[in-house]
mmCIF file of C-alpha atoms in Angstrom:
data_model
loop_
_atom_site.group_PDB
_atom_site.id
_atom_site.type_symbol
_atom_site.label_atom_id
_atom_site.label_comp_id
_atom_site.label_asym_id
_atom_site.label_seq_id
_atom_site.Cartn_x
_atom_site.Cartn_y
_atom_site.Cartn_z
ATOM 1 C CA UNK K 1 0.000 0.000 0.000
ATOM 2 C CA UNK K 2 0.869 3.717 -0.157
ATOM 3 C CA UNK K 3 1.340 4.029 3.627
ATOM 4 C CA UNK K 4 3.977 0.990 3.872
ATOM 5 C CA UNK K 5 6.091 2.389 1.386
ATOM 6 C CA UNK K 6 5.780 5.909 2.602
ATOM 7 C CA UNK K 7 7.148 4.237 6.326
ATOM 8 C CA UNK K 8 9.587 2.496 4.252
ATOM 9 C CA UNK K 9 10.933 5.299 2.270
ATOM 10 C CA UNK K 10 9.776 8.326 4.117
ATOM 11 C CA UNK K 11 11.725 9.085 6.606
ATOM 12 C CA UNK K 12 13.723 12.604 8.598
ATOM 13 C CA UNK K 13 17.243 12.838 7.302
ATOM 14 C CA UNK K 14 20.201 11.233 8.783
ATOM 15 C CA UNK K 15 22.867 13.427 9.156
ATOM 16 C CA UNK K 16 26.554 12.692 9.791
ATOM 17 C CA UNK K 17 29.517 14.467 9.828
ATOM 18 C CA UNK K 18 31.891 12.237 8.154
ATOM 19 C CA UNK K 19 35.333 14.049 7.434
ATOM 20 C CA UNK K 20 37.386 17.389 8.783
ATOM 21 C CA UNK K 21 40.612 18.952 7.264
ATOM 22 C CA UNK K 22 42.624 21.195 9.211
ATOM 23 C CA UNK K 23 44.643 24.134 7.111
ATOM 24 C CA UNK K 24 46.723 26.462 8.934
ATOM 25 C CA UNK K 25 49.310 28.830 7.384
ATOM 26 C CA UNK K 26 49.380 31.269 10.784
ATOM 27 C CA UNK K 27 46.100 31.384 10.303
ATOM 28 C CA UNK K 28 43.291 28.702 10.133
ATOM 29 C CA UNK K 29 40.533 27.221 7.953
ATOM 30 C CA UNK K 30 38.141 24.459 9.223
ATOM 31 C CA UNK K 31 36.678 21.839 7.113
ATOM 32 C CA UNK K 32 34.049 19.759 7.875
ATOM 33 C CA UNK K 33 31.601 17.499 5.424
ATOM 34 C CA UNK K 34 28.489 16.694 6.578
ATOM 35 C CA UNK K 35 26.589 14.071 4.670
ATOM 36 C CA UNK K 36 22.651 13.697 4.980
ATOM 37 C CA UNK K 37 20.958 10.607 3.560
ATOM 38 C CA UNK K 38 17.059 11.942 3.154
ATOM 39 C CA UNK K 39 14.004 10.598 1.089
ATOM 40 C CA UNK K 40 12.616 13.432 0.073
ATOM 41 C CA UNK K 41 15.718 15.400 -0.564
ATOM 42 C CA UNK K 42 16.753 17.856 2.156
ATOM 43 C CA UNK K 43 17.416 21.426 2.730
ATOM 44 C CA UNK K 44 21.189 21.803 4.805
ATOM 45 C CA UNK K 45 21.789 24.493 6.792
ATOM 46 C CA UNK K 46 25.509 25.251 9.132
ATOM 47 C CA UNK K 47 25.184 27.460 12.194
ATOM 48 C CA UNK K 48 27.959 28.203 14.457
ATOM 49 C CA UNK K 49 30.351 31.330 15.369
ATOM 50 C CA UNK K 50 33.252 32.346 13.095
ATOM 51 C CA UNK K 51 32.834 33.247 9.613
ATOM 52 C CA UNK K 52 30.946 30.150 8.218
ATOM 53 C CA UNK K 53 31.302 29.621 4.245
ATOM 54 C CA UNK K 54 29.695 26.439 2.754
ATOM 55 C CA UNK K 55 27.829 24.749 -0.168
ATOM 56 C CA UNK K 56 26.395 21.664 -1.618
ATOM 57 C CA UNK K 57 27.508 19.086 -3.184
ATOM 58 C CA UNK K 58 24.547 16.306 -5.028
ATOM 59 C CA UNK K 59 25.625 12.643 -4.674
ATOM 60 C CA UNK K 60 22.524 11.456 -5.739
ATOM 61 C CA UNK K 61 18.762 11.756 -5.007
ATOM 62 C CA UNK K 62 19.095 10.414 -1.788
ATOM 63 C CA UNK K 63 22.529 11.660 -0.329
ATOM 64 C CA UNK K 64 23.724 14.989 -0.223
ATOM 65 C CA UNK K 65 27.197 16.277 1.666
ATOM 66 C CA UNK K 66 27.611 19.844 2.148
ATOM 67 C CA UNK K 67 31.258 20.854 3.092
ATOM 68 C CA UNK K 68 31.629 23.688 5.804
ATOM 69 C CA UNK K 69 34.532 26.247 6.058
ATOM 70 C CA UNK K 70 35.225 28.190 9.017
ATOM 71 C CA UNK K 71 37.656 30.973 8.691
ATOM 72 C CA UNK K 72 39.071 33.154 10.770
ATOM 73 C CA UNK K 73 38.636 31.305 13.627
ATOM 74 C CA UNK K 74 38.944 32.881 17.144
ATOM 75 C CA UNK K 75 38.510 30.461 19.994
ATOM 76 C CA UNK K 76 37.781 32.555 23.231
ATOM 77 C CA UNK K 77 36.124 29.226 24.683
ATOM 78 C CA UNK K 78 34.778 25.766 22.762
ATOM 79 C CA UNK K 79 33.033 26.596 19.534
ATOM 80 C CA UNK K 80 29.797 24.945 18.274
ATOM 81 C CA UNK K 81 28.915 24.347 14.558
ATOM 82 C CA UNK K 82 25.820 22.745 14.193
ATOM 83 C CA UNK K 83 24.440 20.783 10.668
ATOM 84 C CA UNK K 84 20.662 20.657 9.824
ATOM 85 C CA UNK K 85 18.833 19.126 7.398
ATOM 86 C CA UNK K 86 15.580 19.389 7.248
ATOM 87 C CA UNK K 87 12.914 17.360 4.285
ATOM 88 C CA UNK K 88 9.455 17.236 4.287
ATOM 89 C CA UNK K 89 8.817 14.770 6.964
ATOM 90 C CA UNK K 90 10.673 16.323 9.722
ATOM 91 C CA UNK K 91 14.582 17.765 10.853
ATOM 92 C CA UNK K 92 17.685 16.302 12.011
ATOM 93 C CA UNK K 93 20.663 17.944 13.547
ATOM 94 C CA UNK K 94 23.739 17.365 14.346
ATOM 95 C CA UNK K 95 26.325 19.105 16.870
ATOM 96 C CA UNK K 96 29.746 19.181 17.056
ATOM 97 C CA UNK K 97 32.282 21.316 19.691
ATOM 98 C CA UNK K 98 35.491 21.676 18.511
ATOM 99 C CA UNK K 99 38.206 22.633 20.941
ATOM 100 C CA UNK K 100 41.525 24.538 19.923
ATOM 101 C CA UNK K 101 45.114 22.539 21.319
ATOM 102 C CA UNK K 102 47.926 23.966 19.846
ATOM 103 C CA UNK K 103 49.998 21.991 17.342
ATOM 104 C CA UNK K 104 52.601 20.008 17.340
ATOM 105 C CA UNK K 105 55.865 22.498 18.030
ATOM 106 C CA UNK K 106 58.743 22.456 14.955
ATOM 107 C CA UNK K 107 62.096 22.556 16.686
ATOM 108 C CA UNK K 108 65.455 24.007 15.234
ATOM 109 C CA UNK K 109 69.025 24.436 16.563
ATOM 110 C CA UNK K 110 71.697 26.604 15.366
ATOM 111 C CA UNK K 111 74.219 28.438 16.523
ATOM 112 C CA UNK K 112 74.567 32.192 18.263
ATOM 113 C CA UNK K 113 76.135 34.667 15.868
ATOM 114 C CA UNK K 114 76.916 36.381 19.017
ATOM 115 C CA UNK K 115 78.420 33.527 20.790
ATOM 116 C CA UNK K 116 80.390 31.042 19.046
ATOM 117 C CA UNK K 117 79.941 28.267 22.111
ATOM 118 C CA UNK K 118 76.135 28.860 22.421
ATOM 119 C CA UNK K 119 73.768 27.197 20.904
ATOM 120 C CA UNK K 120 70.493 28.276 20.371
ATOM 121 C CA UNK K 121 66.836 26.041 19.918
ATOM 122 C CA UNK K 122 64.173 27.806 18.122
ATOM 123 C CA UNK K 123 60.376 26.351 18.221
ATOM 124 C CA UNK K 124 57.378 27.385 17.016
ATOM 125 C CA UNK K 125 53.562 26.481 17.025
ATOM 126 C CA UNK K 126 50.124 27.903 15.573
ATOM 127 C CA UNK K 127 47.257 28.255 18.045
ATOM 128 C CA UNK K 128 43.932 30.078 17.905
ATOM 129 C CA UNK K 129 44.325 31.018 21.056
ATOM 130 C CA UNK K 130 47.236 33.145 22.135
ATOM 131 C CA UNK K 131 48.249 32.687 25.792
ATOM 132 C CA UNK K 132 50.829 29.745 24.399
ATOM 133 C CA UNK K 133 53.865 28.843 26.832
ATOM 134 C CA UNK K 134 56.241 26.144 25.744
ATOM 135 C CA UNK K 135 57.159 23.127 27.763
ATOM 136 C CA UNK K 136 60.885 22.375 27.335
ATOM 137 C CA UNK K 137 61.957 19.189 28.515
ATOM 138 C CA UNK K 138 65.861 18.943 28.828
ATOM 139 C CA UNK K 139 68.409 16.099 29.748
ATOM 140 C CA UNK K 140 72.076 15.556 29.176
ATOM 141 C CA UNK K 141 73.704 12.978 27.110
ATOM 142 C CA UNK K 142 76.977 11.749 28.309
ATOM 143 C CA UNK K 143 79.039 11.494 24.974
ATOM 144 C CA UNK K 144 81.521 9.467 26.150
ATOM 145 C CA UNK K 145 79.179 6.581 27.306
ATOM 146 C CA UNK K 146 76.059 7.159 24.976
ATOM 147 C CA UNK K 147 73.810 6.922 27.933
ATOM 148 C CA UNK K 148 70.974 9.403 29.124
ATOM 149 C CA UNK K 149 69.900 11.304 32.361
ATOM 150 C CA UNK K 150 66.885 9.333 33.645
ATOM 151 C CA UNK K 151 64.967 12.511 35.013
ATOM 152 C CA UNK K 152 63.886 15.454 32.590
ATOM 153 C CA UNK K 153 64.260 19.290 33.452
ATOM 154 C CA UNK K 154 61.403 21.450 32.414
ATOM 155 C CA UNK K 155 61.844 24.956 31.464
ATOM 156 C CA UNK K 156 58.047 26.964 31.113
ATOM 157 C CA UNK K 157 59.057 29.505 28.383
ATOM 158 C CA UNK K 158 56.322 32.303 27.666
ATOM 159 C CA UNK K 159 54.852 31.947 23.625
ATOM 160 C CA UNK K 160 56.163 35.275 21.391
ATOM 161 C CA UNK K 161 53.595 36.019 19.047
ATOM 162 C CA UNK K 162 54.590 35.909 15.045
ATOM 163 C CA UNK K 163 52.875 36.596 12.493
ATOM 164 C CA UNK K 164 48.940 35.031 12.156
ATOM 165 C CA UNK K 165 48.051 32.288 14.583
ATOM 166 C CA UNK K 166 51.871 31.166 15.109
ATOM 167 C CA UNK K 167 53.831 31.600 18.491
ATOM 168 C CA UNK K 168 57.614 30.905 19.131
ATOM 169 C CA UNK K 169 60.368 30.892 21.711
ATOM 170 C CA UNK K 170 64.755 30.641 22.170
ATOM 171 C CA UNK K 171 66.337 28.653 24.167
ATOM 172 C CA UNK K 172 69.919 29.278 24.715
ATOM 173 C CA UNK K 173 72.259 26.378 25.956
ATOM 174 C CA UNK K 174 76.171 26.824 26.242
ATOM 175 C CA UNK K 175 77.651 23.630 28.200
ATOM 176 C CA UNK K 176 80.129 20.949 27.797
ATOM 177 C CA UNK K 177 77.490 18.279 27.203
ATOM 178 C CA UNK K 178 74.608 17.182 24.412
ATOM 179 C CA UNK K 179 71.294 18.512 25.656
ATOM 180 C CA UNK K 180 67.985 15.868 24.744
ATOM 181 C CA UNK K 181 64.809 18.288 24.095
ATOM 182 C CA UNK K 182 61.338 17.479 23.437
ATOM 183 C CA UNK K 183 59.014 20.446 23.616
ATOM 184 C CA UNK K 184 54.973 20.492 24.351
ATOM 185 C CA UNK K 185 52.978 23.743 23.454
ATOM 186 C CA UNK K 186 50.033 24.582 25.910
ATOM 187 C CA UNK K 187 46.998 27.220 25.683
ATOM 188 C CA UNK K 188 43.538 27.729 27.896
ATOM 189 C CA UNK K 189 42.518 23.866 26.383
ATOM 190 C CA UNK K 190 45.206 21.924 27.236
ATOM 191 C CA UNK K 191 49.068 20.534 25.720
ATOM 192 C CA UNK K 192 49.851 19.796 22.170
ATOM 193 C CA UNK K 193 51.321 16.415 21.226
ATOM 194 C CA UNK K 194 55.216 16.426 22.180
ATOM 195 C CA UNK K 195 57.409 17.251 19.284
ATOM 196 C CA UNK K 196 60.143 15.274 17.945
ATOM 197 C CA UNK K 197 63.278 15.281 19.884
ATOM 198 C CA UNK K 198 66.141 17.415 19.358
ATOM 199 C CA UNK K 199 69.771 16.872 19.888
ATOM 200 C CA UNK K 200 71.429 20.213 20.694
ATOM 201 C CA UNK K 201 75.240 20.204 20.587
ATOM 202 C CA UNK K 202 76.835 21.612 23.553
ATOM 203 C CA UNK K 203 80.011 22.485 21.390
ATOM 204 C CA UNK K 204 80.268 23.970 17.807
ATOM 205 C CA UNK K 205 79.209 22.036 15.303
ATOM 206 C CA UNK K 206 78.410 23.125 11.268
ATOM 207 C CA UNK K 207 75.348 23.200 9.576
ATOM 208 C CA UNK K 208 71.891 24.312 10.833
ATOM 209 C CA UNK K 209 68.428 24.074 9.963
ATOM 210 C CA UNK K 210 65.239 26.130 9.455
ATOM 211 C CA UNK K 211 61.599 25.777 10.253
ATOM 212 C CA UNK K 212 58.433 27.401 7.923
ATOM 213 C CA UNK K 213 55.673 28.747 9.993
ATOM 214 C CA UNK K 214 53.532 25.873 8.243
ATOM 215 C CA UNK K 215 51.678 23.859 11.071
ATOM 216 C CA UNK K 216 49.556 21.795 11.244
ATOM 217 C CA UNK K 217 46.693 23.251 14.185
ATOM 218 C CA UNK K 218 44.983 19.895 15.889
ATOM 219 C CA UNK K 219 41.323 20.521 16.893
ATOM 220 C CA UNK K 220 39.619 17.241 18.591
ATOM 221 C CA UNK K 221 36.673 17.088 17.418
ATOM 222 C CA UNK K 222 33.632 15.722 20.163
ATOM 223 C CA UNK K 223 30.353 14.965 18.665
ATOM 224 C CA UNK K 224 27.048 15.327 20.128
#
């Protein structure tokens, strides 16, 4: 009959938000897909603060994904972006809060123009929001013997701001010994993951590297 197929086929949408893409150059753009499965088709709408930019994309007459971007994101506390849809039959919504840990810090060592014998790590991170201090975690490596201090120093080192969303410190170190670093990033929502340890010589040594301001900003992503 007409009324079993219209429970069969009729139905609210089912939303989902299936995939998210973080782009940060010092600055950041969000983006989020959210894919409704509806019977009639259904109307998508985003809400949410920040500067919300989306638009449709037609999989077929019963699945449509609409892909969200959120630029210029400024994260005074968690933000909310919601997805509707809403066909004939009824709405669905759903939620997601996305919270703002910095990124992973890039680490590089060179040398003090200054001071021949000091070396000198640079780090840097992107975060959206700007009270950033840096967690440096130190230990000594005994050349001679290859082996390593069992306990870690930590050094709290205040963020400077850069340009954008991107924050960086110096830390000078001029002794004898090899100096183990690994370096966390922290802001109002908690630590970044640690970075990738550095070796910094504790005598002269040529060559040095550079780091882009090109990070990657982690958001987690809890959904509702």
């Amino acid at each position: 009959s007409s009324e079993l197929l219209q429970n069969i086929y009729y139905d609210r949408p089912r939303v989902q938000i299936v995939q998210k893409l973080v782009v940060t150059d010092c600055s950041t753009e969000i983006r989020l897909h959210c894919v409704v499965d509806s019977y009639p088709p259904a109307q998508i709408d985003w809400s949410g603060s920040g500067d919300l930019d989306y638009y449709l994309v037609v999989n077929n007459k019963h699945r449509t994904s609409s892909l969200l971007r959120v630029r210029n994101l400024d994260i005074s506390d968690t933000t909310n972006v919601t997805c509707r849809a809403v066909n004939e039959v009824g709405s669905t919504q759903h939620y997601q809060t996305l919270i703002g840990y910095p990124g992973r810090p890039e680490l590089s060592a060179e040398y003090s123009p200054m001071s021949p014998d000091t070396s000198v790590l640079v780090g840097q991170t992107a975060s959206v929001h700007p009270a950033v201090h840096f967690h440096v975690q130190t230990r000594i490596i005994n050349i001679d013997t290859n082996t390593r201090e069992p306990e870690w120093n930590v050094t709290i080192i205040p963020g400077m701001s850069g340009s954008g969303q991107c924050y960086f410190f110096r830390y000078e170190y001029n002794g004898g010994e090899e100096l183990e670093l690994v370096v966390s990033a922290r802001n109002k929502f908690g630590f970044s993951p640690p970075s990738d340890p550095l070796l910094l010589p504790g005598r002269r040594k040529s060559g040095s590297s550079q780091t882009s301001c090109e990070l990657t900003l982690y958001l987690i992503m809890l959904v509702y």
